[in-house]
């Protein structure tokens, strides 16, 4: 082994961001006093220096963050200074070439610069071994690909790689060009086995290739996109030049068109200023700029809004009454309210918009009534379904900063209507949801407040729009889910379900003629007998509205249309006996219409969003230990009513002739059939108490009657709501009498006379009166 030509004690130069390998050349800039001192010392040692990496990873690196601390055993590179140039700013630029790897033995001097004694790590320059040939070929292919991806000519890259005559030299060449951090470089230099070092370099080279390929792909896509935009812009400019030569192009044409629209729109001063400001922005943009299309869309919305366009109200009260009567049967309260509104408009010459809320079961005509109101008043009709919306932006709109922003449904509906005073229906207002995106019901507070909606601000338009002339009509099945603050802003009109007689009138006058027209038939093509129609109402449609009834009539019309298509002469005569052939078997009653002659059974009337219902309440008393079981999917209120009924019965044990401790020696089970349907509400206390008394006495209720009314712990019968729907359910069911709270007598007086003639409504003020009537139990 030959003696090295460099001194054993060398000055140290720190490298902070890279590391030099043998046979590689690296330029360095020196500005630190310690570095300049090491450079001066190198002039005394034949211009040789020891390059050590600065990092705090482990002992293989020569220096940590403190350049005064050098580690024994650290690995670095002995380098020769090829060139030293003093710069004007006081720095030195040197060019160094790696000579050999070396390991620090110990520090020999700290001043004027750090000097260390090194032990060279001489590596034999052996030719490629046979077992390394596949690895060397693979590494060279990857190195060639990396160099070409970085822009080097393929022939030059091949020449550089072929100059590495041994596996160690090839590994050092590629490691130096991978720009690894000093910590990884020190680990590679410390590996004595050239094959192992080349394998480690191959792994790092594979990762660098992946990054280079991704970077190249990104740059290629960006370049293609830039070229595509430049090409499109060039073609547009050419098209402009051609059209300009033909006299078809006016650069100010778009600006003039928008300016004319803005002047003709009749905007408010605030909206006019905003529109002109946006127009000025548009004129300063490139026509193909992305933001230009956003500004154009905004200006289109502003100019197409009905700022001043209105329809003239039809103030002929007789004609309005005729239109309402022609489209809907009954509904006198709503018709009177609309005619009152038109009467005030006729006297005053105008009136701010009102907010009505039609509440009633499905199928009673709430939505169609809104159309009829618009027709009677001569206004445009707009309908927006609010069921299921959860985003406040559906009402107030999105801010223009969002991609794909649009105004809310209120502004969209007004633009579609084309006037600022339409009849605007907010359908299913009781089915609005809320989540993290906001509460749409809270946003409606501004829309439905007559004192605020004259300056309604949509987030997209960002200017005030006057909604005070809009007649808002909301619909709901129930007000229970409507926030109280929102309900307080609306005039609530309750629409009750229809009686069987009213359904027959509606079917003959409205539904059947409409279905005949929709199915291409003429009046008289379907001959439906009175008995058949009554059977359809009674047995095939059990509802408060008329949707199922209209579907049944539509089925009959389809049967007639099919016979006409088959060449069978019409009319199709439908009698009661042939209904099952056309409509199938009738619906089964959930509650038997038979008189409740079994002890422990009573009938209760319940209100639901779909109308009135008749519920069967069953009670059973059996020997036990005083357990009370409540089944049938009962809500909290009904469970509390059952507990109150039990307590009341205990206070009347002497009059009922039962032991005072009967509840301690018996188990009580209360059940309401159809358990899959949730049941709750403060109106079943009377029926629950009656069923329990019947079970305790083992005596059935004396008459076929239904009951509605809540009871207090002392036995007072409390008033209930939804009385009309409950009365209609009792009439459909065919009960002889209804025991009701005495406080609901006024509600019973408003029922149609043919209902009060068929059903006896008996007011009850206290539960003692109920027990006396049903079980002949004498009170005090």
XYZ file of C-alpha atoms in Angstrom:
780
model
C 0.000 0.000 0.000
C 1.494 3.353 -1.074
C 1.968 6.235 1.337
C -0.614 8.972 0.795
C 0.596 12.276 -0.667
C -1.310 14.471 1.805
C -0.444 15.393 5.417
C -1.975 13.423 8.260
C -3.002 16.614 10.112
C -5.514 18.650 8.079
C -7.623 21.794 8.661
C -11.388 21.194 8.823
C -13.999 22.864 6.564
C -17.648 22.246 7.538
C -20.295 21.318 4.921
C -23.874 22.100 6.023
C -26.064 21.013 3.117
C -24.191 18.366 1.162
C -21.127 16.122 1.216
C -18.258 15.613 -1.212
C -17.272 12.160 -2.484
C -13.874 11.124 -3.896
C -13.165 12.218 -7.497
C -16.068 14.726 -7.380
C -15.631 18.512 -7.737
C -17.619 21.027 -5.707
C -17.588 24.864 -5.529
C -17.828 26.407 -2.054
C -18.270 29.949 -0.737
C -16.466 30.790 2.544
C -17.439 33.751 4.730
C -17.097 32.556 8.341
C -13.843 33.579 10.137
C -13.247 29.973 11.152
C -13.597 28.870 7.524
C -11.157 31.563 6.370
C -8.703 30.452 9.065
C -8.952 26.847 7.816
C -8.358 28.098 4.251
C -5.228 29.919 5.377
C -3.964 26.786 7.148
C -4.606 24.755 3.988
C -2.121 26.918 2.102
C 0.538 25.568 4.516
C -0.431 21.887 3.978
C -0.304 21.701 0.220
C -3.859 23.066 -0.113
C -5.380 19.901 1.395
C -8.441 20.152 3.711
C -10.765 17.752 5.511
C -14.462 18.241 4.669
C -16.790 17.277 7.549
C -20.591 17.281 7.551
C -22.530 19.483 10.010
C -25.475 17.606 11.521
C -26.626 16.403 14.928
C -27.902 12.991 13.834
C -25.200 10.668 15.122
C -21.434 10.195 15.479
C -20.743 9.558 11.776
C -21.192 13.286 11.064
C -18.116 15.325 11.838
C -19.681 18.428 13.436
C -22.873 19.334 15.248
C -24.382 22.822 15.217
C -21.377 24.107 17.202
C -18.385 24.236 14.759
C -15.970 24.019 17.705
C -17.084 20.443 18.457
C -15.538 17.743 16.275
C -16.362 14.077 16.868
C -13.702 11.394 16.983
C -14.403 8.612 14.520
C -16.438 10.849 12.208
C -16.299 10.119 8.470
C -15.477 12.824 5.918
C -13.594 13.470 2.708
C -10.042 14.660 2.099
C -10.171 17.301 -0.649
C -7.711 19.350 -2.667
C -8.351 23.052 -3.254
C -8.054 23.529 -7.007
C -8.848 27.216 -7.121
C -9.198 30.055 -4.599
C -10.754 33.375 -5.614
C -11.264 36.374 -3.279
C -14.572 38.167 -3.963
C -15.299 41.886 -3.546
C -17.755 41.290 -0.671
C -15.042 39.663 1.466
C -15.982 36.058 0.729
C -13.802 33.402 -0.881
C -14.893 31.132 -3.684
C -12.994 27.888 -3.793
C -13.188 24.831 -6.037
C -12.425 21.538 -4.270
C -11.955 18.012 -5.551
C -12.507 14.907 -3.439
C -9.405 12.780 -2.997
C -10.237 10.043 -0.500
C -12.533 9.129 2.343
C -11.094 9.402 5.829
C -11.985 8.918 9.475
C -11.095 11.369 12.284
C -8.647 9.959 14.833
C -8.484 12.951 17.161
C -8.250 16.762 17.197
C -4.702 18.143 17.079
C -5.370 21.911 17.303
C -8.247 24.295 17.953
C -6.606 27.592 16.952
C -6.310 29.438 14.664
C -8.557 26.788 13.028
C -9.596 23.227 13.836
C -6.991 20.661 12.768
C -7.582 16.904 12.958
C -5.499 13.800 12.412
C -7.219 11.562 9.905
C -6.917 7.944 8.845
C -7.617 7.491 5.112
C -10.170 4.849 4.141
C -8.463 3.627 1.007
C -10.680 1.514 -1.224
C -9.192 -0.745 -3.852
C -10.235 0.145 -7.408
C -11.268 -3.422 -8.306
C -13.121 -4.316 -11.502
C -16.778 -5.353 -11.462
C -17.361 -8.808 -10.009
C -19.678 -11.231 -11.788
C -22.308 -11.233 -9.030
C -22.514 -7.417 -9.164
C -22.948 -7.151 -12.961
C -26.815 -7.236 -12.902
C -26.897 -4.673 -10.088
C -24.415 -2.402 -11.873
C -26.425 -2.620 -15.118
C -29.669 -1.772 -13.306
C -28.056 1.155 -11.463
C -26.573 2.508 -14.680
C -29.970 2.339 -16.422
C -31.591 4.226 -13.547
C -28.754 6.758 -13.442
C -28.999 7.337 -17.182
C -32.750 7.909 -16.877
C -32.277 10.339 -13.969
C -29.629 12.374 -15.804
C -31.780 12.603 -18.942
C -34.807 13.641 -16.888
C -32.697 16.435 -15.447
C -31.887 17.669 -18.940
C -28.492 16.084 -19.654
C -27.862 14.755 -23.124
C -28.066 10.957 -23.250
C -24.574 10.536 -24.767
C -23.011 12.772 -22.120
C -24.823 10.924 -19.350
C -23.656 7.575 -20.744
C -20.053 8.823 -20.853
C -20.181 10.028 -17.253
C -21.525 6.691 -16.034
C -18.994 4.666 -18.038
C -16.161 6.671 -16.440
C -16.903 4.955 -13.118
C -14.581 1.945 -13.370
C -15.580 0.180 -10.146
C -18.729 -0.420 -8.085
C -17.486 1.956 -5.387
C -16.797 4.747 -7.868
C -20.243 4.267 -9.464
C -21.902 4.391 -6.060
C -20.012 7.586 -5.114
C -20.817 9.218 -8.462
C -24.555 8.599 -8.174
C -24.719 9.387 -4.440
C -23.097 12.779 -5.091
C -25.641 13.570 -7.856
C -28.635 12.500 -5.768
C -28.199 15.569 -3.517
C -28.658 13.533 -0.340
C -28.537 15.209 3.050
C -25.173 15.059 4.959
C -26.462 12.455 7.399
C -27.241 9.948 4.605
C -23.980 10.745 2.825
C -21.954 9.955 5.960
C -23.734 6.608 6.312
C -22.941 5.720 2.691
C -19.274 6.712 3.066
C -18.985 4.535 6.172
C -20.039 1.387 4.266
C -16.852 -0.427 3.327
C -18.415 -3.046 1.023
C -18.842 -1.507 -2.477
C -21.668 -3.917 -3.355
C -23.666 -3.056 -0.247
C -23.077 0.660 -0.809
C -24.215 0.344 -4.431
C -27.406 -1.449 -3.285
C -28.179 1.408 -0.878
C -27.588 3.926 -3.642
C -29.927 1.956 -5.929
C -32.737 2.269 -3.355
C -32.220 6.033 -3.025
C -31.987 6.331 -6.815
C -35.351 4.598 -7.276
C -37.056 7.088 -4.938
C -35.427 10.052 -6.672
C -36.580 8.719 -10.054
C -40.177 8.578 -8.884
C -40.032 12.177 -7.664
C -38.385 13.293 -10.912
C -41.041 11.568 -13.032
C -43.877 13.129 -11.025
C -42.252 16.546 -11.282
C -41.819 16.127 -15.021
C -45.478 15.102 -15.397
C -46.652 18.129 -13.419
C -44.465 20.473 -15.453
C -45.718 18.890 -18.673
C -49.365 19.319 -17.706
C -48.775 22.928 -16.654
C -46.948 23.634 -19.905
C -49.734 22.034 -21.969
C -52.374 24.037 -20.141
C -50.427 27.248 -20.703
C -49.982 26.471 -24.385
C -53.682 25.618 -24.714
C -54.714 28.949 -23.148
C -52.274 30.828 -25.330
C -53.606 29.048 -28.416
C -57.228 29.798 -27.470
C -56.409 33.432 -26.827
C -54.565 33.659 -30.145
C -57.521 32.125 -31.987
C -59.957 34.491 -30.257
C -57.854 37.469 -31.241
C -57.791 36.197 -34.805
C -61.583 35.750 -34.744
C -61.972 39.307 -33.448
C -59.744 40.611 -36.219
C -61.752 38.748 -38.882
C -65.067 39.991 -37.511
C -63.653 43.503 -37.224
C -62.678 43.413 -40.911
C -66.196 42.228 -41.754
C -67.706 45.028 -39.685
C -69.377 42.574 -37.292
C -67.311 43.262 -34.181
C -67.741 46.063 -31.684
C -65.535 45.833 -28.590
C -67.961 47.998 -26.666
C -71.051 46.061 -27.745
C -71.230 43.938 -24.588
C -70.708 46.953 -22.353
C -73.414 48.911 -24.172
C -75.845 45.975 -23.932
C -75.337 45.618 -20.180
C -75.558 49.364 -19.671
C -78.900 49.455 -21.502
C -80.215 46.535 -19.419
C -79.157 48.245 -16.184
C -80.831 51.511 -17.177
C -84.038 49.716 -18.195
C -84.236 47.454 -15.125
C -85.479 50.190 -12.780
C -83.152 49.133 -9.967
C -82.944 50.695 -6.566
C -80.118 53.243 -6.141
C -78.085 50.729 -4.154
C -78.476 48.007 -6.795
C -77.753 50.504 -9.600
C -74.451 51.523 -8.010
C -73.439 47.897 -7.490
C -74.340 46.990 -11.081
C -72.329 49.904 -12.523
C -69.362 49.031 -10.329
C -69.379 45.428 -11.528
C -69.770 46.598 -15.129
C -66.657 48.764 -14.773
C -64.771 45.727 -13.458
C -65.968 43.689 -16.440
C -64.713 46.255 -18.953
C -61.217 46.088 -17.443
C -61.033 42.269 -17.646
C -59.997 40.063 -20.515
C -63.101 38.671 -22.160
C -61.907 35.106 -21.649
C -60.898 35.577 -18.001
C -62.466 33.138 -15.530
C -63.806 35.913 -13.307
C -65.432 37.656 -16.279
C -68.017 34.890 -16.602
C -68.809 35.231 -12.872
C -69.382 38.975 -13.260
C -71.567 38.428 -16.350
C -73.718 35.926 -14.462
C -74.119 38.370 -11.589
C -75.110 41.204 -13.933
C -77.604 38.906 -15.664
C -79.260 38.175 -12.305
C -79.381 41.859 -11.371
C -80.854 42.982 -14.679
C -83.425 40.174 -14.890
C -84.887 40.754 -11.414
C -88.373 42.362 -11.409
C -87.360 45.546 -9.606
C -90.410 47.493 -10.798
C -92.483 44.982 -12.787
C -95.834 44.122 -11.197
C -99.140 42.638 -12.285
C -102.394 44.524 -11.814
C -104.572 42.883 -9.180
C -108.026 41.763 -10.282
C -110.218 43.654 -7.837
C -113.560 42.301 -9.055
C -114.736 40.547 -5.903
C -117.566 38.696 -7.612
C -115.236 37.272 -10.254
C -112.673 36.329 -7.617
C -115.345 34.559 -5.576
C -116.492 32.690 -8.698
C -112.937 31.501 -9.446
C -112.418 30.285 -5.880
C -115.771 28.478 -5.799
C -115.145 26.881 -9.184
C -111.868 25.310 -8.054
C -112.588 24.365 -4.435
C -115.525 23.178 -2.425
C -116.146 24.700 1.016
C -113.000 26.309 2.614
C -115.100 29.342 3.455
C -112.630 30.771 5.985
C -109.790 30.947 3.449
C -112.023 32.313 0.715
C -113.359 35.002 3.049
C -109.796 36.009 3.975
C -108.769 36.422 0.319
C -111.895 38.406 -0.536
C -111.281 40.648 2.488
C -107.742 41.249 1.236
C -109.021 42.211 -2.233
C -111.670 44.450 -0.726
C -109.052 46.439 1.193
C -106.867 46.667 -1.928
C -109.811 48.040 -3.896
C -110.555 50.754 -1.334
C -106.973 51.680 -0.517
C -105.475 51.173 -3.961
C -102.788 48.850 -2.659
C -101.752 46.856 0.381
C -98.514 45.326 1.571
C -98.173 41.600 1.105
C -99.612 39.235 3.656
C -98.247 35.982 5.031
C -100.797 33.175 5.317
C -100.160 29.673 6.593
C -102.555 26.908 5.559
C -102.410 24.054 8.070
C -104.232 20.812 7.442
C -103.928 17.109 6.639
C -102.488 15.922 3.323
C -104.804 15.997 0.356
C -107.202 18.735 1.502
C -106.106 21.100 -1.271
C -103.583 23.452 0.312
C -101.278 23.691 -2.710
C -104.079 23.847 -5.287
C -105.760 26.519 -3.188
C -102.652 28.677 -3.579
C -102.937 28.356 -7.368
C -106.593 29.324 -7.205
C -105.782 32.382 -5.083
C -103.231 33.531 -7.672
C -105.763 32.939 -10.449
C -108.474 34.838 -8.583
C -106.177 37.820 -7.966
C -104.667 37.821 -11.442
C -101.147 37.305 -10.118
C -98.321 34.982 -11.112
C -97.907 31.845 -9.004
C -94.579 30.555 -7.686
C -94.171 27.385 -5.630
C -91.064 26.379 -3.691
C -90.914 23.123 -1.760
C -89.002 23.514 1.507
C -89.324 19.919 2.662
C -85.968 18.478 3.699
C -83.766 21.525 3.055
C -81.054 21.982 5.685
C -78.807 24.668 4.232
C -79.480 28.304 5.067
C -78.077 29.205 1.640
C -81.210 27.663 0.082
C -83.074 30.711 1.434
C -80.439 33.449 1.518
C -78.274 32.267 -1.370
C -74.545 31.594 -1.570
C -71.900 34.268 -1.392
C -70.246 34.951 -4.726
C -66.865 33.829 -3.410
C -68.040 30.197 -3.644
C -67.661 28.179 -6.828
C -71.045 27.739 -8.525
C -72.777 30.270 -6.245
C -76.455 31.011 -6.901
C -79.154 33.132 -5.254
C -81.550 31.533 -2.804
C -84.892 30.035 -3.748
C -86.777 33.238 -2.932
C -84.830 35.322 -5.455
C -84.885 32.499 -8.011
C -88.664 32.221 -7.709
C -89.156 35.962 -8.180
C -86.986 36.008 -11.297
C -88.922 33.077 -12.735
C -92.207 34.839 -11.941
C -91.071 38.039 -13.625
C -93.005 40.266 -11.198
C -92.403 41.566 -7.696
C -95.933 40.826 -6.424
C -96.623 37.148 -7.168
C -98.413 34.649 -4.969
C -95.427 32.810 -3.504
C -96.143 29.408 -1.968
C -93.689 27.998 0.586
C -94.736 24.357 0.593
C -94.040 21.938 3.477
C -92.714 24.624 5.816
C -93.069 22.215 8.753
C -90.501 19.817 7.251
C -87.502 22.161 7.214
C -84.385 20.664 8.812
C -81.238 22.205 10.260
C -77.601 21.176 10.688
C -74.114 22.659 10.835
C -74.725 24.613 7.607
C -77.343 26.772 9.308
C -81.040 26.913 10.131
C -83.267 27.708 7.112
C -86.234 28.358 9.424
C -84.308 31.182 11.075
C -83.506 32.639 7.646
C -87.227 32.657 6.831
C -87.861 35.036 9.740
C -86.677 37.950 7.612
C -88.589 36.741 4.550
C -91.908 36.397 6.394
C -91.709 39.545 8.523
C -93.736 42.369 6.898
C -91.601 44.938 8.711
C -88.291 43.508 7.434
C -88.879 41.927 4.046
C -89.105 45.264 2.245
C -85.266 45.218 2.391
C -84.500 41.509 2.031
C -80.812 40.899 1.351
C -79.773 37.794 -0.560
C -76.130 36.795 -0.042
C -75.576 36.427 -3.782
C -77.134 39.707 -4.915
C -75.789 41.517 -1.832
C -78.309 44.333 -2.370
C -81.737 44.845 -0.809
C -84.836 43.623 -2.659
C -88.396 44.591 -1.733
C -90.617 41.581 -0.851
C -93.370 43.618 0.784
C -95.751 43.225 -2.179
C -95.437 39.436 -2.321
C -98.360 37.404 -0.997
C -96.655 34.530 0.809
C -98.683 31.382 1.459
C -97.054 28.670 3.540
C -98.435 25.151 3.910
C -97.938 22.680 6.743
C -99.477 19.488 8.069
C -98.753 20.493 11.644
C -97.389 23.514 13.511
C -95.629 21.376 16.110
C -92.319 21.390 14.216
C -92.553 25.045 13.127
C -90.498 27.343 15.417
C -92.772 29.602 17.497
C -91.047 32.761 16.252
C -91.759 31.741 12.652
C -95.363 30.755 13.358
C -95.922 34.109 15.062
C -95.157 35.927 11.793
C -97.877 34.114 9.853
C -101.657 34.252 9.880
C -102.619 30.624 10.437
C -105.723 29.239 8.721
C -106.667 25.666 9.625
C -108.071 23.415 6.901
C -109.953 20.439 8.280
C -110.501 17.110 6.623
C -113.546 16.408 4.497
C -116.658 14.533 5.532
C -117.963 11.672 3.417
C -120.671 13.905 1.978
C -118.134 16.580 1.063
C -115.907 13.963 -0.560
C -118.774 12.796 -2.749
C -119.514 16.362 -3.843
C -115.820 16.978 -4.587
C -115.546 13.691 -6.486
C -118.537 14.436 -8.715
C -117.828 18.126 -9.278
C -114.017 18.278 -9.445
C -112.110 14.995 -9.323
C -113.988 12.809 -11.814
C -114.203 15.490 -14.565
C -110.467 16.172 -14.167
C -109.547 12.493 -14.359
C -111.739 12.013 -17.444
C -109.952 14.880 -19.178
C -106.486 13.616 -18.204
C -107.269 10.149 -19.609
C -108.712 11.409 -22.892
C -112.312 10.564 -22.003
C -115.480 12.605 -22.247
C -118.149 13.259 -19.669
C -120.444 10.249 -19.609
C -117.782 7.717 -20.657
C -117.680 6.485 -17.044
C -121.090 5.954 -15.454
C -120.402 5.773 -11.689
C -123.439 5.066 -9.541
C -124.105 6.929 -6.290
C -123.829 3.722 -4.277
C -120.499 2.845 -5.928
C -119.089 6.277 -5.176
C -120.211 6.017 -1.551
C -118.591 2.598 -1.328
C -115.310 4.013 -2.665
C -115.395 6.793 -0.090
C -116.289 4.457 2.781
C -114.272 1.341 2.030
C -111.454 2.228 -0.379
C -110.232 5.590 0.904
C -109.642 6.132 4.580
C -108.144 9.619 4.754
C -108.894 13.228 5.628
C -108.156 14.532 2.133
C -109.073 13.278 -1.321
C -105.787 12.044 -2.806
C -106.595 8.360 -2.450
C -110.106 9.058 -3.749
C -108.703 10.735 -6.861
C -106.315 7.811 -7.411
C -109.234 5.379 -7.204
C -111.205 7.435 -9.752
C -108.103 7.546 -11.956
C -107.933 3.747 -11.855
C -111.538 3.525 -13.039
C -110.824 5.981 -15.851
C -107.868 3.871 -16.987
C -110.111 0.815 -17.121
C -112.526 2.761 -19.320
C -109.698 4.012 -21.570
C -108.423 0.460 -21.996
C -111.880 -0.790 -23.017
C -112.190 2.038 -25.527
C -108.769 1.145 -26.982
C -109.892 -2.486 -27.291
C -112.968 -1.417 -29.278
C -115.525 -2.041 -26.516
C -118.200 0.663 -26.655
C -118.484 3.088 -23.739
C -119.778 4.119 -21.237
C -118.247 1.910 -18.589
C -120.980 1.342 -16.038
C -119.649 0.885 -12.525
C -121.898 -0.343 -9.739
C -121.191 -1.209 -6.160
C -121.023 -4.934 -6.932
C -118.290 -4.597 -9.572
C -115.948 -2.342 -7.612
C -113.874 -5.245 -6.338
C -113.234 -6.346 -9.924
C -111.759 -2.936 -10.832
C -110.234 -1.735 -7.557
C -109.491 -4.966 -5.757
C -110.575 -5.804 -2.215
C -111.441 -2.831 0.028
C -109.165 -1.672 2.824
C -109.523 -3.319 6.181
C -110.332 -1.132 9.165
C -107.553 -0.870 11.716
C -110.233 -0.703 14.421
C -113.287 -2.915 14.301
C -116.547 -1.036 13.808
C -118.358 -3.435 16.127
C -119.741 -2.167 19.417
C -117.092 -2.625 22.169
C -118.894 -5.218 24.310
C -115.728 -6.679 25.852
C -114.735 -5.470 29.331
C -111.588 -3.408 29.293
C -112.032 -1.874 25.832
C -112.793 1.735 24.870
C -112.574 3.896 21.766
C -110.494 7.095 21.719
C -110.277 9.857 19.137
C -106.807 11.048 18.167
C -105.450 13.838 15.999
C -102.551 13.225 13.627
C -100.954 15.357 10.919
C -102.871 13.158 8.460
C -106.265 13.811 10.070
C -108.381 12.256 12.802
C -108.137 8.607 13.801
C -110.089 6.202 15.999
C -107.917 4.209 18.410
C -108.913 1.142 20.395
C -107.619 1.164 23.961
C -107.430 -2.169 25.754
C -106.875 -2.710 29.483
C -106.443 -5.946 31.413
C -106.327 -6.444 35.183
C -104.969 -9.748 36.516
C -103.649 -11.064 39.840
C -100.137 -9.876 40.477
C -97.922 -7.589 42.535
C -98.967 -4.127 41.389
C -96.983 -3.922 38.146
C -98.204 -1.472 35.479
C -97.292 -2.336 31.892
C -97.874 0.130 29.016
C -97.424 -1.134 25.433
C -98.320 0.027 21.962
C -95.498 2.538 21.313
C -96.999 5.132 23.631
C -95.423 8.529 24.082
C -94.553 10.229 27.355
C -97.815 12.200 27.553
C -100.006 9.120 27.104
C -98.005 7.211 29.724
C -98.558 10.040 32.190
C -102.281 10.065 31.309
C -102.445 6.357 32.150
C -100.764 6.950 35.514
C -103.206 9.793 36.266
C -106.149 7.544 35.362
C -104.921 4.837 37.757
C -104.554 7.373 40.562
C -108.028 8.767 39.902
C -109.556 5.267 40.021
C -107.878 4.672 43.384
C -109.600 7.807 44.733
C -112.962 6.403 43.541
C -112.439 2.859 44.786
C -115.366 3.035 47.281
C -117.879 4.231 44.670
C -116.693 1.654 42.174
C -117.034 -1.112 44.758
C -113.454 -2.330 44.540
C -110.921 -2.736 47.370
C -108.764 0.313 48.068
C -105.613 -1.782 47.646
C -106.704 -3.476 44.410
C -103.691 -2.003 42.582
C -101.298 -3.752 45.008
C -102.692 -7.225 44.370
C -103.144 -6.940 40.617
C -101.035 -6.268 37.540
C -102.425 -3.704 35.090
C -101.644 -3.929 31.374
C -102.709 -1.113 29.027
C -102.271 -1.663 25.300
C -103.087 0.377 22.180
C -102.991 -1.826 19.038
C -100.958 -0.974 15.924
C -97.830 -0.773 18.060
C -95.586 0.146 15.120
C -97.279 3.560 14.943
C -96.095 6.074 17.595
C -98.936 7.490 19.676
C -98.816 10.511 21.943
C -100.775 13.614 22.866
C -102.939 15.072 25.651
C -106.380 13.777 24.629
C -106.648 10.113 25.625
C -107.033 10.431 29.411
C -110.835 9.963 29.411
C -110.695 6.825 27.239
C -107.795 5.361 29.236
C -109.687 5.846 32.487
C -112.892 4.357 31.033
C -111.049 1.265 29.739
C -109.382 0.743 33.150
C -112.694 1.068 35.028
C -114.288 -1.397 32.596
C -111.453 -3.880 33.231
C -111.569 -3.414 37.030
C -115.377 -3.820 37.165
C -115.346 -6.545 34.501
C -118.237 -4.721 32.817
C -118.264 -3.490 29.204
C -119.100 0.079 28.283
C -122.867 0.436 27.914
C -122.976 2.221 24.573
C -120.977 2.497 21.370
C -119.249 5.776 21.964
C -115.840 7.319 21.360
C -114.085 9.643 23.769
C -111.684 12.553 23.534
C -110.416 14.648 26.401
C -107.594 14.752 28.911
C -108.277 14.367 32.635
C -106.601 15.935 35.626
C -105.591 14.058 38.757
C -108.825 15.272 40.392
C -110.975 14.090 37.490
C -111.601 17.352 35.612
C -112.031 16.843 31.860
C -109.694 19.228 30.048
C -110.193 20.691 26.543
C -108.371 19.301 23.506
C -107.319 20.511 20.069
C -108.040 19.170 16.583
C -111.677 18.674 17.513
C -113.063 18.910 13.961
C -110.695 16.227 12.651
C -111.648 13.960 15.546
C -115.344 14.551 14.932
C -114.928 13.667 11.249
C -113.096 10.479 12.215
C -115.983 9.558 14.552
C -118.508 10.170 11.767
C -116.509 8.044 9.295
C -116.250 5.277 11.877
C -119.981 5.336 12.557
C -120.074 5.731 16.345
C -123.380 6.788 17.880
C -121.995 9.342 20.330
C -118.815 11.169 21.327
C -118.002 12.100 24.911
C -116.090 15.347 24.728
C -114.804 18.062 27.082
C -117.396 20.652 28.007
C -114.913 23.387 27.027
C -115.084 22.192 23.390
C -118.831 22.834 23.072
C -118.189 25.855 20.819
C -116.143 23.653 18.460
C -119.002 21.155 18.248
C -121.431 23.936 17.361
C -119.401 24.741 14.238
C -119.689 21.220 12.809
C -121.985 20.619 9.805
C -125.534 19.771 10.819
C -125.610 16.425 9.029
C -122.699 15.319 11.273
C -124.337 16.478 14.494
C -127.536 14.683 13.404
C -125.713 11.363 12.928
C -123.363 11.639 15.911
C -124.379 12.865 19.356
C -121.708 15.053 20.962
C -122.093 14.863 24.730
C -120.134 17.429 26.799
C -118.512 16.196 30.000
C -117.036 18.409 32.698
C -115.827 15.752 35.160
C -114.858 12.106 35.025
C -117.631 11.260 37.515
C -120.153 12.187 34.820
C -118.411 9.859 32.395
C -118.484 6.935 34.848
C -122.144 7.589 35.647
C -123.050 7.514 31.947
C -120.988 4.489 30.981
C -121.227 2.317 34.117
C -124.091 3.833 36.144
C -121.630 4.742 38.929
C -123.164 7.397 41.169
C -121.041 10.422 42.081
C -121.211 12.558 45.186
